[in-house]
mmCIF file of C-alpha atoms in Angstrom:
data_model
loop_
_atom_site.group_PDB
_atom_site.id
_atom_site.type_symbol
_atom_site.label_atom_id
_atom_site.label_comp_id
_atom_site.label_asym_id
_atom_site.label_seq_id
_atom_site.Cartn_x
_atom_site.Cartn_y
_atom_site.Cartn_z
ATOM 1 C CA TYR D 203 -6.714 -65.456 57.385
ATOM 2 C CA ASN D 204 -6.291 -61.802 56.328
ATOM 3 C CA TRP D 205 -3.984 -60.845 59.199
ATOM 4 C CA ASP D 206 -1.036 -58.416 59.156
ATOM 5 C CA LEU D 207 2.254 -59.854 60.421
ATOM 6 C CA ILE D 208 5.030 -57.559 61.648
ATOM 7 C CA GLU D 209 8.381 -59.116 62.592
ATOM 8 C CA ILE D 210 10.671 -56.997 64.763
ATOM 9 C CA ASN D 211 13.646 -57.106 67.099
ATOM 10 C CA GLY D 212 11.952 -57.573 70.454
ATOM 11 C CA HIS D 213 14.849 -55.871 72.246
ATOM 12 C CA ASP D 214 14.508 -52.628 70.261
ATOM 13 C CA HIS D 215 11.955 -50.313 71.896
ATOM 14 C CA ASN D 216 11.802 -48.070 68.814
ATOM 15 C CA GLN D 217 10.787 -51.024 66.633
ATOM 16 C CA ILE D 218 8.217 -52.073 69.236
ATOM 17 C CA SER D 219 6.697 -48.573 69.302
ATOM 18 C CA LYS D 220 6.526 -48.333 65.496
ATOM 19 C CA ALA D 221 4.932 -51.787 65.221
ATOM 20 C CA ILE D 222 2.241 -50.931 67.794
ATOM 21 C CA ASN D 223 1.439 -47.649 66.021
ATOM 22 C CA LYS D 224 1.191 -49.470 62.682
ATOM 23 C CA ALA D 225 -1.147 -52.059 64.237
ATOM 24 C CA ARG D 226 -3.362 -49.320 65.687
ATOM 25 C CA THR D 227 -3.781 -47.558 62.347
ATOM 26 C CA GLY D 228 -4.170 -50.729 60.265
ATOM 27 C CA LYS D 229 -7.511 -52.097 59.118
ATOM 28 C CA LYS D 230 -6.646 -55.755 59.740
ATOM 29 C CA PRO D 231 -5.911 -57.747 62.911
ATOM 30 C CA THR D 232 -2.165 -57.627 63.521
ATOM 31 C CA VAL D 233 0.323 -60.114 64.937
ATOM 32 C CA ILE D 234 3.579 -58.560 66.144
ATOM 33 C CA SER D 235 6.303 -61.208 66.210
ATOM 34 C CA CYS D 236 9.103 -60.126 68.549
ATOM 35 C CA LYS D 237 12.366 -61.948 67.915
ATOM 36 C CA THR D 238 14.175 -62.155 71.252
ATOM 37 C CA ILE D 239 17.090 -63.941 72.899
ATOM 38 C CA ILE D 240 16.504 -65.523 76.287
ATOM 39 C CA GLY D 241 18.693 -63.927 78.941
ATOM 40 C CA TYR D 242 19.489 -60.976 76.652
ATOM 41 C CA GLY D 243 22.415 -58.937 77.984
ATOM 42 C CA SER D 244 23.901 -61.697 80.121
ATOM 43 C CA PRO D 245 27.472 -62.335 78.881
ATOM 44 C CA ASN D 246 27.684 -65.870 80.293
ATOM 45 C CA LYS D 247 24.080 -67.131 80.293
ATOM 46 C CA SER D 248 22.418 -65.442 77.323
ATOM 47 C CA ASN D 249 20.750 -67.890 74.900
ATOM 48 C CA THR D 250 21.167 -70.854 77.266
ATOM 49 C CA ALA D 251 18.652 -73.100 79.019
ATOM 50 C CA SER D 252 20.165 -72.306 82.434
ATOM 51 C CA VAL D 253 18.795 -68.760 82.365
ATOM 52 C CA HIS D 254 15.217 -70.049 82.115
ATOM 53 C CA GLY D 255 14.641 -71.450 85.580
ATOM 54 C CA SER D 256 17.571 -70.150 87.625
ATOM 55 C CA PRO D 257 18.436 -66.643 88.905
ATOM 56 C CA LEU D 258 21.406 -64.886 87.310
ATOM 57 C CA GLY D 259 23.171 -64.234 90.596
ATOM 58 C CA GLY D 260 24.693 -60.996 91.857
ATOM 59 C CA ALA D 261 27.922 -61.174 89.853
ATOM 60 C CA GLU D 262 26.162 -61.882 86.552
ATOM 61 C CA ILE D 263 23.630 -59.100 87.204
ATOM 62 C CA GLU D 264 26.501 -56.625 87.498
ATOM 63 C CA LEU D 265 27.828 -57.822 84.139
ATOM 64 C CA VAL D 266 24.366 -57.379 82.606
ATOM 65 C CA ARG D 267 24.190 -53.800 83.921
ATOM 66 C CA LYS D 268 27.525 -53.025 82.280
ATOM 67 C CA LYS D 269 26.535 -54.738 79.033
ATOM 68 C CA LEU D 270 23.278 -52.758 78.814
ATOM 69 C CA LYS D 271 24.931 -49.572 80.096
ATOM 70 C CA TRP D 272 22.399 -49.308 82.918
ATOM 71 C CA SER D 273 23.698 -46.994 85.631
ATOM 72 C CA SER D 274 20.541 -46.426 87.705
ATOM 73 C CA MET D 275 20.320 -48.049 91.119
ATOM 74 C CA PRO D 276 18.003 -51.064 91.694
ATOM 75 C CA PHE D 277 14.318 -50.028 91.925
ATOM 76 C CA GLU D 278 15.191 -46.498 90.793
ATOM 77 C CA VAL D 279 13.133 -45.125 87.892
ATOM 78 C CA PRO D 280 15.211 -42.690 85.783
ATOM 79 C CA GLU D 281 13.759 -39.183 85.579
ATOM 80 C CA ASN D 282 13.269 -39.208 81.777
ATOM 81 C CA ILE D 283 11.231 -42.438 81.981
ATOM 82 C CA LEU D 284 9.238 -41.106 84.937
ATOM 83 C CA LYS D 285 8.273 -38.013 82.921
ATOM 84 C CA GLU D 286 6.907 -40.193 80.104
ATOM 85 C CA TRP D 287 4.786 -42.215 82.535
ATOM 86 C CA ARG D 288 3.388 -39.022 84.086
ATOM 87 C CA LYS D 289 2.304 -37.846 80.632
ATOM 88 C CA LEU D 290 0.085 -40.931 80.470
ATOM 89 C CA ILE D 291 -1.666 -39.844 83.674
ATOM 90 C CA ILE D 292 -2.612 -36.530 82.048
ATOM 91 C CA SER D 293 -3.773 -38.341 78.905
ATOM 92 C CA GLY D 294 -5.783 -40.795 80.990
ATOM 93 C CA LYS D 295 -7.556 -37.992 82.853
ATOM 94 C CA LYS D 296 -8.618 -36.433 79.541
ATOM 95 C CA HIS D 297 -10.080 -39.749 78.373
ATOM 96 C CA GLU D 298 -11.914 -40.102 81.690
ATOM 97 C CA GLU D 299 -13.368 -36.588 81.410
ATOM 98 C CA ASN D 300 -14.599 -37.285 77.863
ATOM 99 C CA TRP D 301 -16.178 -40.565 79.017
ATOM 100 C CA LYS D 302 -18.001 -38.812 81.862
ATOM 101 C CA LYS D 303 -19.308 -36.115 79.491
ATOM 102 C CA ASN D 304 -20.708 -38.770 77.141
ATOM 103 C CA PHE D 305 -22.163 -40.678 80.100
ATOM 104 C CA ASP D 306 -23.924 -37.552 81.408
ATOM 105 C CA LYS D 307 -25.662 -37.147 78.031
ATOM 106 C CA LEU D 308 -27.380 -40.527 78.390
ATOM 107 C CA GLU D 309 -30.990 -40.915 79.475
ATOM 108 C CA LYS D 310 -31.553 -41.991 83.093
ATOM 109 C CA ASN D 311 -32.640 -45.561 82.284
ATOM 110 C CA LYS D 312 -29.623 -46.057 79.997
ATOM 111 C CA LYS D 313 -27.288 -44.754 82.698
ATOM 112 C CA GLU D 314 -28.739 -47.209 85.208
ATOM 113 C CA GLU D 315 -28.505 -50.106 82.762
ATOM 114 C CA LEU D 316 -24.896 -49.291 81.865
ATOM 115 C CA LEU D 317 -23.894 -49.037 85.535
ATOM 116 C CA ARG D 318 -25.644 -52.347 86.238
ATOM 117 C CA ILE D 319 -23.771 -54.070 83.429
ATOM 118 C CA LYS D 320 -20.426 -52.511 84.429
ATOM 119 C CA SER D 321 -20.930 -53.705 88.019
ATOM 120 C CA GLY D 322 -21.451 -57.312 86.922
ATOM 121 C CA ASN D 323 -24.929 -57.512 88.462
ATOM 122 C CA LEU D 324 -27.820 -59.300 86.778
ATOM 123 C CA PRO D 325 -31.101 -57.510 85.924
ATOM 124 C CA LYS D 326 -33.443 -56.839 88.864
ATOM 125 C CA ASN D 327 -36.139 -59.023 87.313
ATOM 126 C CA PHE D 328 -33.749 -61.957 86.755
ATOM 127 C CA ASN D 329 -35.353 -64.299 89.319
ATOM 128 C CA GLU D 330 -38.827 -63.464 88.048
ATOM 129 C CA LYS D 331 -37.815 -64.214 84.448
ATOM 130 C CA ILE D 332 -36.226 -67.541 85.433
ATOM 131 C CA ALA D 333 -39.420 -68.531 87.283
ATOM 132 C CA GLN D 334 -41.459 -67.790 84.149
ATOM 133 C CA ILE D 335 -39.184 -69.974 82.015
ATOM 134 C CA LYS D 336 -39.429 -72.782 84.587
ATOM 135 C CA ASP D 337 -43.235 -72.646 84.497
ATOM 136 C CA LYS D 338 -43.166 -73.058 80.713
ATOM 137 C CA PHE D 339 -40.798 -76.023 80.996
ATOM 138 C CA PHE D 340 -43.121 -77.751 83.479
ATOM 139 C CA GLU D 341 -46.046 -77.180 81.097
ATOM 140 C CA ASN D 342 -44.148 -78.868 78.250
ATOM 141 C CA SER D 343 -42.740 -82.046 79.803
ATOM 142 C CA LYS D 344 -41.920 -83.956 76.614
ATOM 143 C CA PRO D 345 -38.542 -85.780 76.377
ATOM 144 C CA ILE D 346 -35.864 -83.423 75.069
ATOM 145 C CA ALA D 347 -32.056 -83.404 74.865
ATOM 146 C CA THR D 348 -30.516 -81.101 77.453
ATOM 147 C CA ARG D 349 -28.565 -79.326 74.696
ATOM 148 C CA LYS D 350 -31.981 -78.409 73.240
ATOM 149 C CA SER D 351 -33.210 -77.418 76.707
ATOM 150 C CA SER D 352 -30.164 -75.172 76.967
ATOM 151 C CA GLU D 353 -31.054 -73.622 73.616
ATOM 152 C CA ALA D 354 -34.547 -72.887 74.933
ATOM 153 C CA CYS D 355 -32.990 -71.270 78.009
ATOM 154 C CA LEU D 356 -30.764 -69.080 75.839
ATOM 155 C CA GLU D 357 -33.682 -68.172 73.599
ATOM 156 C CA ALA D 358 -35.289 -66.525 76.623
ATOM 157 C CA ILE D 359 -32.245 -65.371 78.619
ATOM 158 C CA THR D 360 -30.536 -63.497 75.772
ATOM 159 C CA THR D 361 -33.573 -61.217 75.436
ATOM 160 C CA PHE D 362 -33.095 -59.661 78.883
ATOM 161 C CA ILE D 363 -29.343 -60.085 79.539
ATOM 162 C CA PRO D 364 -27.694 -58.041 76.749
ATOM 163 C CA GLU D 365 -24.196 -58.542 78.169
ATOM 164 C CA LEU D 366 -24.209 -62.242 77.241
ATOM 165 C CA ILE D 367 -21.629 -62.910 74.505
ATOM 166 C CA GLY D 368 -22.060 -66.381 73.018
ATOM 167 C CA GLY D 369 -20.098 -68.508 70.604
ATOM 168 C CA SER D 370 -18.989 -71.965 69.563
ATOM 169 C CA ALA D 371 -15.905 -73.693 68.182
ATOM 170 C CA ASP D 372 -17.506 -74.362 64.773
ATOM 171 C CA LEU D 373 -20.285 -76.448 66.355
ATOM 172 C CA THR D 374 -23.118 -73.946 66.720
ATOM 173 C CA GLY D 375 -25.697 -76.253 65.134
ATOM 174 C CA SER D 376 -24.652 -79.158 67.349
ATOM 175 C CA ASN D 377 -24.131 -77.245 70.606
ATOM 176 C CA ASN D 378 -27.334 -75.209 70.147
ATOM 177 C CA THR D 379 -25.595 -72.136 71.532
ATOM 178 C CA LYS D 380 -27.095 -69.376 69.356
ATOM 179 C CA SER D 381 -30.498 -67.840 70.015
ATOM 180 C CA SER D 382 -32.601 -66.324 67.242
ATOM 181 C CA SER D 383 -32.157 -62.824 68.695
ATOM 182 C CA GLN D 384 -28.356 -62.894 68.595
ATOM 183 C CA LYS D 385 -26.461 -61.235 65.756
ATOM 184 C CA ILE D 386 -23.082 -62.569 64.625
ATOM 185 C CA ILE D 387 -19.985 -60.444 65.233
ATOM 186 C CA LYS D 388 -18.277 -59.972 61.859
ATOM 187 C CA ALA D 389 -15.039 -58.403 60.630
ATOM 188 C CA ASN D 390 -16.715 -55.154 59.607
ATOM 189 C CA ASN D 391 -19.537 -55.154 62.140
ATOM 190 C CA PHE D 392 -19.024 -55.652 65.873
ATOM 191 C CA ASN D 393 -22.648 -54.864 66.701
ATOM 192 C CA GLY D 394 -23.418 -58.438 67.684
ATOM 193 C CA THR D 395 -23.360 -60.844 70.607
ATOM 194 C CA TYR D 396 -22.267 -64.100 68.980
ATOM 195 C CA ILE D 397 -18.791 -65.185 67.828
ATOM 196 C CA HIS D 398 -17.914 -67.919 65.333
ATOM 197 C CA TYR D 399 -14.576 -69.019 66.826
ATOM 198 C CA GLY D 400 -13.760 -71.695 64.268
ATOM 199 C CA ILE D 401 -12.215 -75.029 65.247
ATOM 200 C CA ARG D 402 -10.147 -73.392 67.985
ATOM 201 C CA GLU D 403 -11.304 -74.590 71.404
ATOM 202 C CA HIS D 404 -8.228 -73.354 73.267
ATOM 203 C CA GLY D 405 -8.351 -69.988 71.498
ATOM 204 C CA MET D 406 -12.073 -69.661 72.169
ATOM 205 C CA CYS D 407 -11.672 -70.245 75.896
ATOM 206 C CA GLY D 408 -8.734 -67.826 76.037
ATOM 207 C CA VAL D 409 -10.838 -65.131 74.353
ATOM 208 C CA MET D 410 -13.685 -65.781 76.792
ATOM 209 C CA ASN D 411 -11.303 -65.324 79.726
ATOM 210 C CA GLY D 412 -10.285 -61.966 78.273
ATOM 211 C CA LEU D 413 -13.906 -60.914 77.812
ATOM 212 C CA ALA D 414 -14.754 -61.898 81.389
ATOM 213 C CA LEU D 415 -11.959 -59.775 82.876
ATOM 214 C CA ASP D 416 -14.141 -56.751 82.157
ATOM 215 C CA GLN D 417 -17.223 -57.478 84.268
ATOM 216 C CA SER D 418 -19.473 -55.882 81.654
ATOM 217 C CA THR D 419 -19.656 -59.079 79.594
ATOM 218 C CA ILE D 420 -20.675 -62.648 80.448
ATOM 219 C CA PRO D 421 -19.095 -64.960 77.859
ATOM 220 C CA TYR D 422 -20.221 -68.487 77.072
ATOM 221 C CA GLY D 423 -18.959 -70.873 74.421
ATOM 222 C CA GLY D 424 -19.763 -74.334 73.172
ATOM 223 C CA THR D 425 -17.981 -77.437 71.984
ATOM 224 C CA PHE D 426 -18.260 -81.186 72.557
ATOM 225 C CA LEU D 427 -17.437 -82.440 76.058
ATOM 226 C CA ILE D 428 -14.714 -84.661 74.587
ATOM 227 C CA PHE D 429 -12.899 -81.541 73.359
ATOM 228 C CA SER D 430 -12.774 -80.005 76.830
ATOM 229 C CA ASP D 431 -9.212 -81.351 76.929
ATOM 230 C CA TYR D 432 -8.291 -78.621 74.436
ATOM 231 C CA CYS D 433 -9.995 -76.064 76.697
ATOM 232 C CA LYS D 434 -8.454 -77.244 79.971
ATOM 233 C CA PRO D 435 -5.597 -74.699 80.402
ATOM 234 C CA SER D 436 -7.973 -71.762 79.913
ATOM 235 C CA ILE D 437 -10.690 -73.332 82.078
ATOM 236 C CA ARG D 438 -8.184 -73.783 84.888
ATOM 237 C CA LEU D 439 -7.034 -70.162 84.554
ATOM 238 C CA ALA D 440 -10.640 -68.945 84.636
ATOM 239 C CA ALA D 441 -11.088 -70.844 87.914
ATOM 240 C CA LEU D 442 -7.876 -69.364 89.333
ATOM 241 C CA MET D 443 -8.857 -65.847 88.235
ATOM 242 C CA LYS D 444 -12.409 -66.307 89.583
ATOM 243 C CA GLN D 445 -13.987 -65.324 86.267
ATOM 244 C CA ARG D 446 -17.619 -65.837 85.269
ATOM 245 C CA VAL D 447 -17.172 -67.900 82.098
ATOM 246 C CA ILE D 448 -19.700 -70.522 80.991
ATOM 247 C CA TYR D 449 -18.725 -73.605 78.963
ATOM 248 C CA VAL D 450 -21.548 -75.361 77.115
ATOM 249 C CA LEU D 451 -20.146 -78.865 76.576
ATOM 250 C CA THR D 452 -22.548 -81.097 74.670
ATOM 251 C CA HIS D 453 -22.707 -84.736 73.566
ATOM 252 C CA ASP D 454 -22.088 -85.937 77.111
ATOM 253 C CA SER D 455 -22.648 -89.675 76.946
ATOM 254 C CA ILE D 456 -20.680 -92.891 77.171
ATOM 255 C CA GLY D 457 -22.972 -94.199 74.443
ATOM 256 C CA LEU D 458 -21.251 -94.440 71.074
ATOM 257 C CA GLY D 459 -22.564 -91.939 68.569
ATOM 258 C CA GLU D 460 -22.066 -91.756 64.825
ATOM 259 C CA ASP D 461 -18.537 -90.335 65.305
ATOM 260 C CA GLY D 462 -17.260 -93.373 67.206
ATOM 261 C CA PRO D 463 -15.008 -93.614 70.292
ATOM 262 C CA THR D 464 -12.933 -90.507 69.416
ATOM 263 C CA HIS D 465 -15.994 -88.448 70.381
ATOM 264 C CA GLN D 466 -16.948 -90.540 73.419
ATOM 265 C CA PRO D 467 -16.222 -88.643 76.683
ATOM 266 C CA ILE D 468 -15.097 -91.009 79.430
ATOM 267 C CA GLU D 469 -12.514 -89.371 81.696
ATOM 268 C CA GLN D 470 -13.303 -85.719 80.871
ATOM 269 C CA LEU D 471 -16.007 -85.272 83.502
ATOM 270 C CA PHE D 472 -13.787 -86.558 86.316
ATOM 271 C CA SER D 473 -10.972 -84.271 85.185
ATOM 272 C CA LEU D 474 -13.203 -81.198 85.134
ATOM 273 C CA ARG D 475 -14.675 -82.009 88.550
ATOM 274 C CA SER D 476 -11.171 -82.052 90.032
ATOM 275 C CA ILE D 477 -10.523 -78.378 89.152
ATOM 276 C CA PRO D 478 -10.967 -76.178 92.260
ATOM 277 C CA ASN D 479 -13.517 -73.355 91.937
ATOM 278 C CA LEU D 480 -15.088 -74.799 88.783
ATOM 279 C CA ASN D 481 -18.826 -75.481 88.886
ATOM 280 C CA VAL D 482 -19.670 -78.643 86.941
ATOM 281 C CA PHE D 483 -23.373 -79.075 86.192
ATOM 282 C CA ARG D 484 -24.672 -82.271 84.602
ATOM 283 C CA PRO D 485 -28.440 -81.740 84.361
ATOM 284 C CA ALA D 486 -30.832 -84.669 84.060
ATOM 285 C CA ASP D 487 -33.665 -82.806 82.320
ATOM 286 C CA SER D 488 -34.807 -79.384 81.130
ATOM 287 C CA ILE D 489 -35.614 -78.145 84.646
ATOM 288 C CA GLU D 490 -32.129 -78.917 85.928
ATOM 289 C CA THR D 491 -30.674 -77.376 82.752
ATOM 290 C CA LEU D 492 -32.444 -74.098 83.495
ATOM 291 C CA GLU D 493 -31.352 -74.245 87.132
ATOM 292 C CA ALA D 494 -27.763 -74.843 85.990
ATOM 293 C CA TRP D 495 -27.927 -71.762 83.760
ATOM 294 C CA GLU D 496 -29.358 -69.752 86.651
ATOM 295 C CA LEU D 497 -26.529 -70.779 88.983
ATOM 296 C CA ALA D 498 -23.848 -70.266 86.332
ATOM 297 C CA LEU D 499 -25.066 -66.726 85.656
ATOM 298 C CA LYS D 500 -25.178 -65.940 89.379
ATOM 299 C CA SER D 501 -21.674 -67.352 89.982
ATOM 300 C CA ASN D 502 -19.773 -64.124 89.378
ATOM 301 C CA SER D 503 -16.538 -65.454 90.900
ATOM 302 C CA SER D 504 -16.513 -68.977 89.416
ATOM 303 C CA PRO D 505 -16.558 -70.431 85.897
ATOM 304 C CA SER D 506 -19.154 -73.094 85.122
ATOM 305 C CA VAL D 507 -19.423 -76.171 82.903
ATOM 306 C CA LEU D 508 -22.774 -77.344 81.569
ATOM 307 C CA ALA D 509 -22.413 -80.984 80.453
ATOM 308 C CA LEU D 510 -25.358 -81.596 78.137
ATOM 309 C CA THR D 511 -26.719 -84.566 76.221
ATOM 310 C CA ARG D 512 -27.227 -85.258 72.551
ATOM 311 C CA GLN D 513 -30.025 -87.763 73.198
ATOM 312 C CA ASP D 514 -33.529 -86.936 74.432
ATOM 313 C CA LEU D 515 -34.147 -87.263 78.172
ATOM 314 C CA PRO D 516 -37.515 -87.527 79.942
ATOM 315 C CA MET D 517 -38.621 -84.999 82.531
ATOM 316 C CA VAL D 518 -37.537 -86.545 85.842
ATOM 317 C CA ARG D 519 -38.593 -83.589 88.008
ATOM 318 C CA LYS D 520 -42.325 -84.255 88.137
ATOM 319 C CA LYS D 521 -43.070 -82.071 91.154
ATOM 320 C CA GLU D 522 -43.108 -78.347 90.477
ATOM 321 C CA SER D 523 -40.796 -76.312 92.687
ATOM 322 C CA LYS D 524 -39.842 -72.636 92.654
ATOM 323 C CA GLU D 525 -36.692 -73.507 94.592
ATOM 324 C CA ASN D 526 -33.488 -74.206 92.693
ATOM 325 C CA LEU D 527 -32.698 -77.753 93.878
ATOM 326 C CA THR D 528 -29.598 -78.006 91.686
ATOM 327 C CA GLN D 529 -27.831 -75.541 93.991
ATOM 328 C CA TYR D 530 -27.526 -78.274 96.640
ATOM 329 C CA GLY D 531 -25.344 -80.445 94.415
ATOM 330 C CA GLY D 532 -27.608 -83.406 95.120
ATOM 331 C CA TYR D 533 -31.136 -84.012 96.340
ATOM 332 C CA ILE D 534 -33.667 -86.845 96.717
ATOM 333 C CA LEU D 535 -35.576 -87.249 93.485
ATOM 334 C CA SER D 536 -37.407 -90.459 94.355
ATOM 335 C CA ASP D 537 -37.512 -91.628 97.958
ATOM 336 C CA SER D 538 -37.875 -95.222 99.126
ATOM 337 C CA GLU D 539 -41.367 -96.396 100.046
ATOM 338 C CA LYS D 540 -39.868 -98.631 102.743
ATOM 339 C CA GLU D 541 -38.802 -97.381 106.181
ATOM 340 C CA ASN D 542 -35.416 -99.098 106.137
ATOM 341 C CA CYS D 543 -33.416 -98.370 103.018
ATOM 342 C CA ASN D 544 -30.563 -100.771 102.201
ATOM 343 C CA LEU D 545 -29.278 -99.052 99.090
ATOM 344 C CA ILE D 546 -28.883 -95.464 97.865
ATOM 345 C CA ILE D 547 -28.628 -94.962 94.110
ATOM 346 C CA ILE D 548 -26.747 -91.824 93.078
ATOM 347 C CA ALA D 549 -26.778 -90.619 89.483
ATOM 348 C CA THR D 550 -26.355 -87.481 87.379
ATOM 349 C CA GLY D 551 -27.221 -86.404 83.857
ATOM 350 C CA SER D 552 -28.509 -89.018 81.450
ATOM 351 C CA GLU D 553 -27.949 -91.794 84.021
ATOM 352 C CA VAL D 554 -30.697 -90.432 86.314
ATOM 353 C CA GLU D 555 -33.347 -91.908 84.026
ATOM 354 C CA ILE D 556 -31.591 -95.288 84.233
ATOM 355 C CA ALA D 557 -31.273 -95.035 88.033
ATOM 356 C CA LEU D 558 -35.009 -94.412 88.378
ATOM 357 C CA ASP D 559 -35.738 -97.504 86.276
ATOM 358 C CA VAL D 560 -33.395 -99.529 88.487
ATOM 359 C CA GLN D 561 -35.264 -98.332 91.587
ATOM 360 C CA LYS D 562 -38.512 -99.706 90.181
#
């Protein structure tokens, strides 16, 4: 994969420093493999399982201090180390001054746009743009798969939200996650907004978490809903960290496709819905798909899942509405004509069409 690998003694700070400097000056991505011993310095517990989940204890800590020749008191930072840290403050101030000088050179509109992006806020005309897209969707009410509806949303949204960074785990053509305006980020050119992650769902979601930590980017990535199991640890962390990450999970259907039962999501939706602070949207048509994207982009302290279909779905929202009904989690799509209702049918996603047929 054209990476540099540096193996070092992870307990030797000189080797660590040299490896980091080499990685900084290299032209390839670098993996630094630090060989370490668990419980290093502990005469009685080093390299044992007991040091993993249990405290060393006062007596053993004293032995470690002697072994490592550490004479400073607990919570005391030695003067020579403190001096090195204070040098970083001076260096940091210089970098900040240079950044401010470059920022002051920018035109007013570019300054405002950069500050908006850095703050994590959406463009001022966001609601207006979403309303325009919704009007177009109502005009074209032909049956369409929600993954294709999502693609249509992205085709419009990526033109006025430059901080969107998209990608897919080697399923771009199936997830419909790339708009025509997006350029691919390549090894020698980072001037793009789309990443080909390869067949690495867990890695993709980890990268997206990292991107989201800096509020100036809104990452989204696609794979099949069935493969959300590979994404789960990173999705859960995104929810815990309150990060705005968007997961485009397509081929949501219990119907068997050409790939067979290995690609048939059954329990995945229930598992995702059980994660606290994770928005799970399962739109029934193109209108709900757009509303899901709107809510996901506005949820700056929660990650969101968009569970989308492979098969075409009819437009079930016949009545035009400027209001985002998806935000309520549930709403009445087709009310009973009788005064006394004996049965309430609840459905989401591709089953809404079936539920409406049952009502008839």
